[in-house]
Short mmCIF file of C-alpha atoms and ligand atoms in Angstrom, two decimals:
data_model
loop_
_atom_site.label_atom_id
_atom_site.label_comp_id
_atom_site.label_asym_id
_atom_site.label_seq_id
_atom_site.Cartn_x
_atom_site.Cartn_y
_atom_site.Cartn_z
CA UNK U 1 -33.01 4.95 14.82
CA UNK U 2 -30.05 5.09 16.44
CA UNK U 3 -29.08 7.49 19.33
CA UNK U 4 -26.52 10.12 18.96
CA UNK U 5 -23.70 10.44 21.98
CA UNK U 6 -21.44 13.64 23.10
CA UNK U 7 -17.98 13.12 24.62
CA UNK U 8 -17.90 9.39 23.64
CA UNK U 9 -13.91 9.35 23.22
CA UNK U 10 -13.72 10.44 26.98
CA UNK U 11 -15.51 7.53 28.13
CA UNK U 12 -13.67 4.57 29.54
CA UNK U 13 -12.99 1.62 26.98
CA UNK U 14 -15.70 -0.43 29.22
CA UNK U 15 -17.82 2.57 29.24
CA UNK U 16 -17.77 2.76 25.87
CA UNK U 17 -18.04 -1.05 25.04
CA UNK U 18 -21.63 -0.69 27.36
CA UNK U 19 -22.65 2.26 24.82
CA UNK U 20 -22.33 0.34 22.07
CA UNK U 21 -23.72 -3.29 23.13
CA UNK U 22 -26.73 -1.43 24.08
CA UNK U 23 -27.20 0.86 21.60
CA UNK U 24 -27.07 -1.35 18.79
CA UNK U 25 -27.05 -5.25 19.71
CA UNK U 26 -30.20 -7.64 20.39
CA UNK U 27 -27.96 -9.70 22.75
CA UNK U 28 -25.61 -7.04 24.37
CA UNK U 29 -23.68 -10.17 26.35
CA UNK U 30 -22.88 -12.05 23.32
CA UNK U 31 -21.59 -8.83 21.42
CA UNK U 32 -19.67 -7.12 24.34
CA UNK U 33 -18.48 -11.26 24.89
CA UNK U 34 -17.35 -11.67 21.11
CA UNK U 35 -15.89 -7.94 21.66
CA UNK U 36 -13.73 -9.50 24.76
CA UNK U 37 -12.72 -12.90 22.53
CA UNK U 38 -10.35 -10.54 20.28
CA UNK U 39 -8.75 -8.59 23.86
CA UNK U 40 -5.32 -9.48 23.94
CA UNK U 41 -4.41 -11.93 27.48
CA UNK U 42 -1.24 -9.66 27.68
CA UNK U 43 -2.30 -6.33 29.46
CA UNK U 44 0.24 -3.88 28.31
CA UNK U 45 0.28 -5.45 24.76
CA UNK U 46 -3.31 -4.98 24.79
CA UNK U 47 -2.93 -0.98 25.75
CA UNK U 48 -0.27 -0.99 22.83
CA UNK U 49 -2.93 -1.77 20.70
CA UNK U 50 -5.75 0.69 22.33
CA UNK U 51 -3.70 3.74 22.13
CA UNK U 52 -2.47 3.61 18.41
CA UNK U 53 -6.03 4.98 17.41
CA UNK U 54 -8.84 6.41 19.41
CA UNK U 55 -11.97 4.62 20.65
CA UNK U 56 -10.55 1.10 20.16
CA UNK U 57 -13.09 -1.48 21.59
CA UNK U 58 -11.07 -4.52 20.71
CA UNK U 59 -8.93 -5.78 17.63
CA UNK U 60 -9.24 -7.05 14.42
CA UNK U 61 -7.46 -9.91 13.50
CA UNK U 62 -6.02 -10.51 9.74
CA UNK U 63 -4.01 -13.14 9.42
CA UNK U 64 -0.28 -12.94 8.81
CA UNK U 65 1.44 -15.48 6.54
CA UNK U 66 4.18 -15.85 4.87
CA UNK U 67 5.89 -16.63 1.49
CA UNK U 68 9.22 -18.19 1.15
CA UNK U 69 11.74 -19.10 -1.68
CA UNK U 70 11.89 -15.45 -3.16
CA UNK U 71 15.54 -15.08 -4.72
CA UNK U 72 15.96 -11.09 -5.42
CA UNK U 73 18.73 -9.95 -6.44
CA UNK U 74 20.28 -13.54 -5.91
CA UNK U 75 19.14 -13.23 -2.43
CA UNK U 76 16.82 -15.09 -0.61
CA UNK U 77 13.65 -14.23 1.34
CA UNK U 78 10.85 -15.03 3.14
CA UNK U 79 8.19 -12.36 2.60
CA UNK U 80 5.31 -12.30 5.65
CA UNK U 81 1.68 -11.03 3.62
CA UNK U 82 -0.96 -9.87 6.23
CA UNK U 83 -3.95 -10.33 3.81
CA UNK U 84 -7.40 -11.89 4.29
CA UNK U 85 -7.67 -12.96 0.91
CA UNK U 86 -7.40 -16.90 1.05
CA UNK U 87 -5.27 -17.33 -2.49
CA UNK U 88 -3.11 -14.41 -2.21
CA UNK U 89 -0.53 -16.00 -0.15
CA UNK U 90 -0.40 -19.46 -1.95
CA UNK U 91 -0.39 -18.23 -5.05
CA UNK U 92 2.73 -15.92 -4.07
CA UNK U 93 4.88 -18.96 -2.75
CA UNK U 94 3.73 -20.79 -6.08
CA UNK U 95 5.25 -17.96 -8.23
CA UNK U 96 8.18 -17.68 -5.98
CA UNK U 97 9.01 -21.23 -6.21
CA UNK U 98 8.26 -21.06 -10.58
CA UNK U 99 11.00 -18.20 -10.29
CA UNK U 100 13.40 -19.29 -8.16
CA UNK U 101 14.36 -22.09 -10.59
CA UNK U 102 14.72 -19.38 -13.22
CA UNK U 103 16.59 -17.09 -11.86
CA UNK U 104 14.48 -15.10 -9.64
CA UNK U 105 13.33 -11.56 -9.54
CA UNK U 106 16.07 -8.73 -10.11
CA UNK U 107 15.00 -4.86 -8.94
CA UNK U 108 16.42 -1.50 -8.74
CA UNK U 109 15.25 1.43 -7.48
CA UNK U 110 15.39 4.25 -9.90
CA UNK U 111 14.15 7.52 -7.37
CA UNK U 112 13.36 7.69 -3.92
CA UNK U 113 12.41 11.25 -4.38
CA UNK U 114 8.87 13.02 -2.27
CA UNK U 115 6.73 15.39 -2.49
CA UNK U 116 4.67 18.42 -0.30
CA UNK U 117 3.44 21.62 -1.50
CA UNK U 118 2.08 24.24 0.39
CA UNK U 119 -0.98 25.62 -1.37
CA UNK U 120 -1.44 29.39 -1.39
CA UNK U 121 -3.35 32.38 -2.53
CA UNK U 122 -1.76 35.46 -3.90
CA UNK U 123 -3.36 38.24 -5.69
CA UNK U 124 -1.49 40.72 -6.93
CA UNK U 125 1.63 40.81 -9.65
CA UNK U 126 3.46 37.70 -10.46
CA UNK U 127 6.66 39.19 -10.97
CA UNK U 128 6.39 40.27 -7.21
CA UNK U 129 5.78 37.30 -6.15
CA UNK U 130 8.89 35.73 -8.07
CA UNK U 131 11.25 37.99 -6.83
CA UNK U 132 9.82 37.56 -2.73
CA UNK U 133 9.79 34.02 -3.22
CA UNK U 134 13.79 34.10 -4.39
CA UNK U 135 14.37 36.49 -1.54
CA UNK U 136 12.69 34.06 1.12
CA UNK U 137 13.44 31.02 0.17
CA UNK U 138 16.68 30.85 2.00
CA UNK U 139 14.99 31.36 4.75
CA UNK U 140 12.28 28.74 4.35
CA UNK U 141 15.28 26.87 4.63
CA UNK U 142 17.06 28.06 7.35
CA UNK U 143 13.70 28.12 9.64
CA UNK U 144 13.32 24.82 9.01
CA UNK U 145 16.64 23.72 10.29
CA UNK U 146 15.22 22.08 13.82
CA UNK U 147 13.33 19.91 11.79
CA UNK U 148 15.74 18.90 9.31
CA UNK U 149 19.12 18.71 11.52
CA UNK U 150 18.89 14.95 11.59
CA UNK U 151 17.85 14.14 8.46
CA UNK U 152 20.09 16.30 6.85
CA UNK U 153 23.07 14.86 9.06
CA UNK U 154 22.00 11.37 7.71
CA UNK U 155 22.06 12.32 3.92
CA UNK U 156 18.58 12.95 3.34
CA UNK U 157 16.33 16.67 3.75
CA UNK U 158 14.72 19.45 1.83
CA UNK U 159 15.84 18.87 -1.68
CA UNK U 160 14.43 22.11 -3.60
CA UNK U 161 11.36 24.40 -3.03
CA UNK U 162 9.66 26.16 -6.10
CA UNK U 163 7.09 28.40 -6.86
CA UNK U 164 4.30 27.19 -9.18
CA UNK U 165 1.26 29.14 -10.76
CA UNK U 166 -1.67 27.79 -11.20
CA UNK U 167 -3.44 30.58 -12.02
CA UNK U 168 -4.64 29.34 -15.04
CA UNK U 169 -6.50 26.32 -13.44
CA UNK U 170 -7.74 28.59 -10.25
CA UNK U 171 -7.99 32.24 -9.56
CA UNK U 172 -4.78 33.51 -7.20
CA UNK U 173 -3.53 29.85 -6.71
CA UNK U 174 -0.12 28.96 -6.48
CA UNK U 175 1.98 26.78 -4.75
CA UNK U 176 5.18 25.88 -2.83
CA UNK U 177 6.12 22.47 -4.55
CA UNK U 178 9.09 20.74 -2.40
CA UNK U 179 10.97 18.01 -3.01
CA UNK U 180 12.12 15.93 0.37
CA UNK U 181 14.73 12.82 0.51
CA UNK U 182 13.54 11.16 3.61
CA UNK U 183 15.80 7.92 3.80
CA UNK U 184 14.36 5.20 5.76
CA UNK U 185 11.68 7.19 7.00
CA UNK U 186 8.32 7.09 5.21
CA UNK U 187 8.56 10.94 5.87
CA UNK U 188 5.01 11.97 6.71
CA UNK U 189 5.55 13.68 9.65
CA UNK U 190 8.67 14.95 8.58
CA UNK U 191 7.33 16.19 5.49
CA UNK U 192 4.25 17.89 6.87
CA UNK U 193 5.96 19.91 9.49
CA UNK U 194 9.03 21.16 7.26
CA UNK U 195 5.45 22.33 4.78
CA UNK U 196 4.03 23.94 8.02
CA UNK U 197 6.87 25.69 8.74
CA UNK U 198 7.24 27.26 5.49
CA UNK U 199 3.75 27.95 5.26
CA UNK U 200 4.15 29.97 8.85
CA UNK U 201 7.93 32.28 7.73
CA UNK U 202 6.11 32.75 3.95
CA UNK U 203 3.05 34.22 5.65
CA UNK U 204 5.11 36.56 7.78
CA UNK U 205 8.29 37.46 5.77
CA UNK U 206 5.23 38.53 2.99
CA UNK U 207 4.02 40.86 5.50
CA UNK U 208 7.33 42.89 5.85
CA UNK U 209 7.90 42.62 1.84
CA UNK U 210 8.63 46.00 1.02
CA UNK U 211 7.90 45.59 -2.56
CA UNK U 212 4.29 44.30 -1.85
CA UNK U 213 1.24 46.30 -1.67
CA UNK U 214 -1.17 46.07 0.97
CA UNK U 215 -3.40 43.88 -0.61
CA UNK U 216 -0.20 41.85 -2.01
CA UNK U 217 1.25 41.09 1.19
CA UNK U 218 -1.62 39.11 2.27
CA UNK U 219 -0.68 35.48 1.13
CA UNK U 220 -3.52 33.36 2.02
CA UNK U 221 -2.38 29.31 2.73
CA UNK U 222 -5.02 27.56 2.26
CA UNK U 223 -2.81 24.25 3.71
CA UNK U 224 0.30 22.54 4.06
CA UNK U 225 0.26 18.58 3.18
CA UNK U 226 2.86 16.35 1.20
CA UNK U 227 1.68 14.64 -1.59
CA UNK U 228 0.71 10.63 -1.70
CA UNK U 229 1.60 10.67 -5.51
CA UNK U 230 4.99 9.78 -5.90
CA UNK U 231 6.12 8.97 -9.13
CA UNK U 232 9.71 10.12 -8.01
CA UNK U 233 10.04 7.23 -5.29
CA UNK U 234 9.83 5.05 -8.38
CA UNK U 235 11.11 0.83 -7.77
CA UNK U 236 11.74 -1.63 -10.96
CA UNK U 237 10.93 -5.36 -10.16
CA UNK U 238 11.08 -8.13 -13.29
CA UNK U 239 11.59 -11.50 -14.62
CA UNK U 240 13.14 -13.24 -16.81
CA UNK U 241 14.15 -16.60 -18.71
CA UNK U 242 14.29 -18.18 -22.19
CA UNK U 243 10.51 -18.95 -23.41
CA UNK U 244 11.31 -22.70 -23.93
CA UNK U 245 11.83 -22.33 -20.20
CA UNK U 246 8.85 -20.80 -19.27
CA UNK U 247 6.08 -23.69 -18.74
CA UNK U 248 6.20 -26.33 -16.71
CA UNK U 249 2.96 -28.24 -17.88
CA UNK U 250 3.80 -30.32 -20.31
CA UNK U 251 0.15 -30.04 -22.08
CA UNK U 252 1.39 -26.28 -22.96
CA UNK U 253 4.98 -25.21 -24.69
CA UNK U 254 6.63 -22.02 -23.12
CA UNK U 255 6.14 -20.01 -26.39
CA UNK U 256 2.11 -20.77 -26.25
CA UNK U 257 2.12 -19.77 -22.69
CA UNK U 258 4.17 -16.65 -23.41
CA UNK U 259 2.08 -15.66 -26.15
CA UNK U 260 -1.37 -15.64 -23.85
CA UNK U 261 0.79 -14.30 -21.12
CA UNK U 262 1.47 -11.47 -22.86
CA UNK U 263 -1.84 -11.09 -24.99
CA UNK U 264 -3.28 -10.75 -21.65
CA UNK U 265 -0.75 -7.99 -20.02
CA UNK U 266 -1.69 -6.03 -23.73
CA UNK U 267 -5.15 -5.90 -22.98
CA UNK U 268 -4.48 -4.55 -19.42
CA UNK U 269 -2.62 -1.78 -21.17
CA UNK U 270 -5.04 -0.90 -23.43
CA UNK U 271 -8.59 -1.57 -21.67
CA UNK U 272 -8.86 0.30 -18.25
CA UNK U 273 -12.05 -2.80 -17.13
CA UNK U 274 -9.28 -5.24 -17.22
CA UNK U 275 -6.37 -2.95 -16.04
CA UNK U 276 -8.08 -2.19 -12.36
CA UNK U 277 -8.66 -5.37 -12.11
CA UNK U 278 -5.08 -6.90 -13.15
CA UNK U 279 -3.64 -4.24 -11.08
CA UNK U 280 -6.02 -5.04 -8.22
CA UNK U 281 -3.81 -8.31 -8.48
CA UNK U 282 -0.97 -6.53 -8.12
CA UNK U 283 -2.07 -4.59 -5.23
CA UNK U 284 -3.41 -8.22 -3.71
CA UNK U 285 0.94 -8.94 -2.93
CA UNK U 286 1.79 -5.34 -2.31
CA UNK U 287 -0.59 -4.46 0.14
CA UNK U 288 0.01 -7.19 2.52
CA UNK U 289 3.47 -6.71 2.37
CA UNK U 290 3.22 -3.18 3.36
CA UNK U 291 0.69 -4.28 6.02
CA UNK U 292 2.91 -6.25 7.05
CA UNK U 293 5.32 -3.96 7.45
CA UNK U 294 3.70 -1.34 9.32
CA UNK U 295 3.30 1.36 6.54
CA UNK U 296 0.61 3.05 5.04
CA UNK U 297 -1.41 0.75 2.48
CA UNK U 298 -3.98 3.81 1.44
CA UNK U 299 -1.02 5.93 0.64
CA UNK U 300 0.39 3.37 -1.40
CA UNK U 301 -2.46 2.51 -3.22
CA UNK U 302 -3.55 6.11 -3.76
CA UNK U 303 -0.17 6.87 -5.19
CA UNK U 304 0.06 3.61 -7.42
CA UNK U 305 -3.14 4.14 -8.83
CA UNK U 306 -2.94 7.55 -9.87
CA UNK U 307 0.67 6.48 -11.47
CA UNK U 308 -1.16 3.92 -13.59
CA UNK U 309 -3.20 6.62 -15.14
CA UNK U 310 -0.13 8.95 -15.46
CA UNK U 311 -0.79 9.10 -19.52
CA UNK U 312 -4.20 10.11 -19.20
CA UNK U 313 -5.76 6.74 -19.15
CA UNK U 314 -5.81 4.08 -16.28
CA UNK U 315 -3.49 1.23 -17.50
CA UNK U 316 -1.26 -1.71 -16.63
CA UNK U 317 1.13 -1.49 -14.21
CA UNK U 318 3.15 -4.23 -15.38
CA UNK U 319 4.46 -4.85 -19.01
CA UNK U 320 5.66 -7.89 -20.89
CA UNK U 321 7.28 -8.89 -24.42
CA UNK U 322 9.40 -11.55 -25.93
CA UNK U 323 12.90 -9.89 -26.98
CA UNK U 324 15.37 -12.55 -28.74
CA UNK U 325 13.85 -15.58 -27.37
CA UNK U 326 13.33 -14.32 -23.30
CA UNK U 327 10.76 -13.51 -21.95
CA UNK U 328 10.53 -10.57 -19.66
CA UNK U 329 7.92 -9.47 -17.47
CA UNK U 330 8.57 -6.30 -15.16
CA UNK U 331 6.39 -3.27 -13.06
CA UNK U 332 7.77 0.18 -12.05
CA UNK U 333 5.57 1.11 -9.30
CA UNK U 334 5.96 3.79 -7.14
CA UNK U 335 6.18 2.88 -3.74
CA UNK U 336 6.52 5.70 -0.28
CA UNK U 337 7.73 3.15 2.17
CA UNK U 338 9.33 3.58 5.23
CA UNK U 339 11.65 1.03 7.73
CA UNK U 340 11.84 3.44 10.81
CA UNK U 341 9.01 5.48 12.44
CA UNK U 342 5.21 5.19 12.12
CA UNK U 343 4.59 1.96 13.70
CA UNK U 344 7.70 -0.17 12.16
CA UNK U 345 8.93 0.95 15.90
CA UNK U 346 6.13 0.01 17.87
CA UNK U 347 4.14 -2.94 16.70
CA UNK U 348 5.90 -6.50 17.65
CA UNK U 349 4.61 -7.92 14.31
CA UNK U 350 6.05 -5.44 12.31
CA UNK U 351 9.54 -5.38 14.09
CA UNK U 352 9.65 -9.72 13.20
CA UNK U 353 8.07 -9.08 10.25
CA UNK U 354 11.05 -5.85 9.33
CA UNK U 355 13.85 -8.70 11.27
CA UNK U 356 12.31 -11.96 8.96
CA UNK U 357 13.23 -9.15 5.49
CA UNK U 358 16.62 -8.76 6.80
CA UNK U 359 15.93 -5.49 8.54
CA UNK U 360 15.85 -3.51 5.22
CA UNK U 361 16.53 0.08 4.63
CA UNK U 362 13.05 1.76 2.58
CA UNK U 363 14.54 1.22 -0.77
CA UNK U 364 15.29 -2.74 0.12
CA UNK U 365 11.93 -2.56 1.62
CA UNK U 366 10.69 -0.92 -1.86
CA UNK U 367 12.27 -3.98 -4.17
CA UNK U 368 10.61 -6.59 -2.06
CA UNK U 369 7.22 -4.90 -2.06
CA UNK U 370 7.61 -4.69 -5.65
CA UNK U 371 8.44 -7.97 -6.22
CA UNK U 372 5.45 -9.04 -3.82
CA UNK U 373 3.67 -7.05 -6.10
CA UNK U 374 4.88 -8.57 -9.49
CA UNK U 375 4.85 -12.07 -8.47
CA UNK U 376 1.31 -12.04 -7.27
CA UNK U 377 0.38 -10.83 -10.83
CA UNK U 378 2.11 -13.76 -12.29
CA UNK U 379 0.63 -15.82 -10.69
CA UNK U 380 -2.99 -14.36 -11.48
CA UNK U 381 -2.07 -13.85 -15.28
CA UNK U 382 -0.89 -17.18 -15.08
CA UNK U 383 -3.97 -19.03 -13.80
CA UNK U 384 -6.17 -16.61 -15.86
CA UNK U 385 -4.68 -17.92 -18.92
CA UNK U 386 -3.96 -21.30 -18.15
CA UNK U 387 -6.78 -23.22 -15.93
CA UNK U 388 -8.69 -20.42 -15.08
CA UNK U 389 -8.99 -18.33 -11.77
CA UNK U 390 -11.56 -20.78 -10.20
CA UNK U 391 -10.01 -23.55 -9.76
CA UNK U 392 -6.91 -22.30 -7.25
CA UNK U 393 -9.64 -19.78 -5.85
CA UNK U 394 -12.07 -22.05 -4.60
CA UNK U 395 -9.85 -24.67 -3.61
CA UNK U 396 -8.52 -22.29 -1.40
CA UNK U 397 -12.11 -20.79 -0.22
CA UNK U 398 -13.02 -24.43 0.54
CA UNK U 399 -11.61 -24.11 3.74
CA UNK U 400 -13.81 -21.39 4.51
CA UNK U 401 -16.53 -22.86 3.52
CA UNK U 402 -15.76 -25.77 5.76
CA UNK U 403 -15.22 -23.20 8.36
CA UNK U 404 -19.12 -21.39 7.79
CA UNK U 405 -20.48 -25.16 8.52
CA UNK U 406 -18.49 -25.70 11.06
CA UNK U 407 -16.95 -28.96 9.49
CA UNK U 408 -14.30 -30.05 12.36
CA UNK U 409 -11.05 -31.49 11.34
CA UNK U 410 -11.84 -35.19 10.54
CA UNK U 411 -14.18 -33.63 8.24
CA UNK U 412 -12.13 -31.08 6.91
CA UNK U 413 -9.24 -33.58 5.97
CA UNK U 414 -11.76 -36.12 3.98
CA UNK U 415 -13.62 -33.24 2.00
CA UNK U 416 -10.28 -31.56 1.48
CA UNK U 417 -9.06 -34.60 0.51
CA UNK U 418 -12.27 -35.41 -2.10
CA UNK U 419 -12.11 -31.74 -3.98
CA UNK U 420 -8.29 -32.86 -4.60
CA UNK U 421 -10.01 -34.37 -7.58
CA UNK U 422 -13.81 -32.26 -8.21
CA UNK U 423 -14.29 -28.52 -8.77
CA UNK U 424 -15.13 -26.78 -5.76
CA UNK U 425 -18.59 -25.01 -5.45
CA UNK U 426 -20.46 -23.39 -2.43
CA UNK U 427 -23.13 -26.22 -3.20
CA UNK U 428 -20.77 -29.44 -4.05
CA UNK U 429 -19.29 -28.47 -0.77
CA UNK U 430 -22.82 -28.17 1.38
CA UNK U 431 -23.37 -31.53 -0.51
CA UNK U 432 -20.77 -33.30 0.49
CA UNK U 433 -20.58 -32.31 3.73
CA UNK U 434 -24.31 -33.09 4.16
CA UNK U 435 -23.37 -36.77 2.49
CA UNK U 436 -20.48 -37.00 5.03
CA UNK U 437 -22.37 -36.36 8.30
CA UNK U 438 -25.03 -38.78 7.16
C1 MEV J 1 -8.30 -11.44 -7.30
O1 MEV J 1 -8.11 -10.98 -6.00
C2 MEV J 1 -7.25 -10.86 -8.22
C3 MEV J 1 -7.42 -11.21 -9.71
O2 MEV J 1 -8.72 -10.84 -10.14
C4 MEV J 1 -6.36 -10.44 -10.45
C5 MEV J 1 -6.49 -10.53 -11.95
O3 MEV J 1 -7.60 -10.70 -12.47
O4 MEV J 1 -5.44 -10.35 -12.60
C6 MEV J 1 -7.29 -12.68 -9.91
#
């Protein structure tokens, strides 16, 4: 069983590297050694890298890579993916490349809008509660002002506050549901300490409400947190190009293709097994992107996911059809991204990574994420339906298989070289390896 430990984020980073080796490794050495391999040579970079979270014993590498030839909105772009996924990236520069010869991708973003409620309990009369609510709210407003100076200087800020009952789902529950323009920033921390503050002058001004009972002026806030479902920071990415246009394998005509294509995308719509998996696709470009990028890839996929089941059932993000002989193929996706703060600031990946996209504002940052997104989901619809998912896949795993055997790079460049031509399998591979070394 293992041993339980008090006061283990005071140790030192060796201290706690010790606890750990010898708490749960047969060979302490080799683990605190393989620990050590990942420590970056650079000292300082290295404490960079300690102190963004707490008890860090070393890092963990994913690879970054990148994805050029992406024309949006007639300009060009190389997108860097941190992903560990061995396709993902490949199959992004292949769509790219299919697209950039049509046209590319064109985007717009239709809302950059956020949310943050405070949640609250209130029992007493509504109509009270109304009528305190329209006499506090300029304050909530002006006792915010610290926070919001800059941001409103800038353009962006508290948008509207308003009081919502939800007494009919819980007993005394309302809420303060605000809506924030945060600009370039992601707007966490922004967000969560204008909610805070409100929470802290509604609690008191409800205290000196003359109109409130005893019992009334009581508010109870239960807490203050903004909301990772943002259907109101809302980004349009899509294709397009005459069907006859659409295939470049000769063995299939652009309207065949484009009739799988989008027999495929109607399934996703309509069968939620397929749809968390096509949209898993999706999420294979967008992800890495906002890895990439420094932002927050749980809040995005949190948010995305519950705006895929928006109508009540889990469904496609993306959409295609045939309208007077184009096809189109598009995603709105709603995307909480930001370019400054968080760790855009801080990490010297995500500053190249922010200077290789142009240095975008969020919304630019939103349109390339959701083109990240759509392409990657072309690409995947379009090996589904064509040659199946296989054959790219494990062409691309074959390195890594190569890699588990320790094939060195003679090796790797014949076998590479022979599964040009044969389907790749964990065995064929162990095969012909085994062939190769005798
Ligand atoms: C694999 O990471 C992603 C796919 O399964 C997506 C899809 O099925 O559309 C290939």
């Amino acid at each position: 069983m293992s041993k339980t430990i008090s006061g283990f984020s005071k140790l030192s980073k060796s201290k706690k590297i010790d606890w750990i080796v010898d708490t749960y490794f047969s060979n302490a050495e080799d683990a605190k050694s393989i620990l050590k391999q990942y420590w970056n040579t650079n000292d300082k970079l290295q404490q960079l890298h300690d102190e963004f979270i707490e008890n860090t014993i070393t890092n963990y590498y994913l690879p970054l890579g990148v994805a050029p030839n992406f024309l949006i909105n007639d300009k060009l772009y190389t997108i860097p993916m941190a992903i560990e996924e061995s396709s993902v990236v490949a199959a992004a520069s292949k769509a790219a490349k299919f697209w950039l010869d049509r046209g590319g991708f064109k985007t717009t973003v239709i809302s950059t809008t956020k949310i943050g409620q405070v949640h609250f309990m209130y029992s007493g009369d509504t109509d009270k509660l109304k009528r305190f609510f329209q006499d506090v709210k300029p304050m909530l407003f002006k006792d915010s002002e610290a926070i919001t100076k800059n941001m409103t200087k800038r353009g962006g800020g508290i948008l509207d506050i308003e009081l919502r009952d939800k007494t009919s789902e819980i007993d005394n529950y309302f809420q303060l549901h605000v809506s924030f323009e945060t600009l370039n920033a992601m707007g966490a921390n922004f967000i969560n300490s204008c909610l805070e503050q409100f929470a802290k002058t509604f609690k008191n001004e409800a205290l000196n409400f003359d109109l409130f009972s005893e019992t009334e002026q009581q508010i109870e806030i239960v807490m203050s947190i903004l909301s990772n479902y943002v259907p109101d920071c809302l980004v349009r990415a899509e294709v397009s190009c005459p069907v006859e246009k659409l295939s470049d394998n000769p063995a299939i005509s652009g309207e065949a293709f484009a009739r799988k294509f989008i027999q495929a995308v109607n399934i996703a719509e309509i069968e939620p097994y397929r749809a968390v998996t096509h949209n898993k696709g999706v999420m294979n470009g967008i992800d890495a992107v906002v890895l990439a990028t420094g932002n927050d890839f749980r809040a995005v996929e949190a948010g995305v996911h519950a705006y895929a089941s928006r109508n009540g059932r889990y469904s496609s993000l993306s959409h295609a059809k045939i309208e007077d002989g184009i096809f189109k193929f598009w995603m709105e996706i709603p995307l909480a991204l930001g370019t400054v703060g968080g760790l855009t600031g801080l990490h010297p990946l995500v500053k190249l990574a922010l200077e290789m996209l142009h240095k975008p504002s969020a919304p630019e940052l939103m349109q390339i994420v959701a083109v990240a997104g759509l392409a990657q989901n072309f690409a995947a619809l379009r090996s589904l339906t064509t040659t199946g998912i296989q054959q790219g896949h494990m062409k691309m795993h074959l390195m890594n298989i190569l890699n588990q055997f320790e094939a060195n790079d003679e090796e790797k460049l014949k076998l590479t070289d022979y599964f040009k031509t044969k389907t790749v399998t964990h065995n064929a591979v162990i095969e012909a390896l085994k062939s190769l070394r005798n």
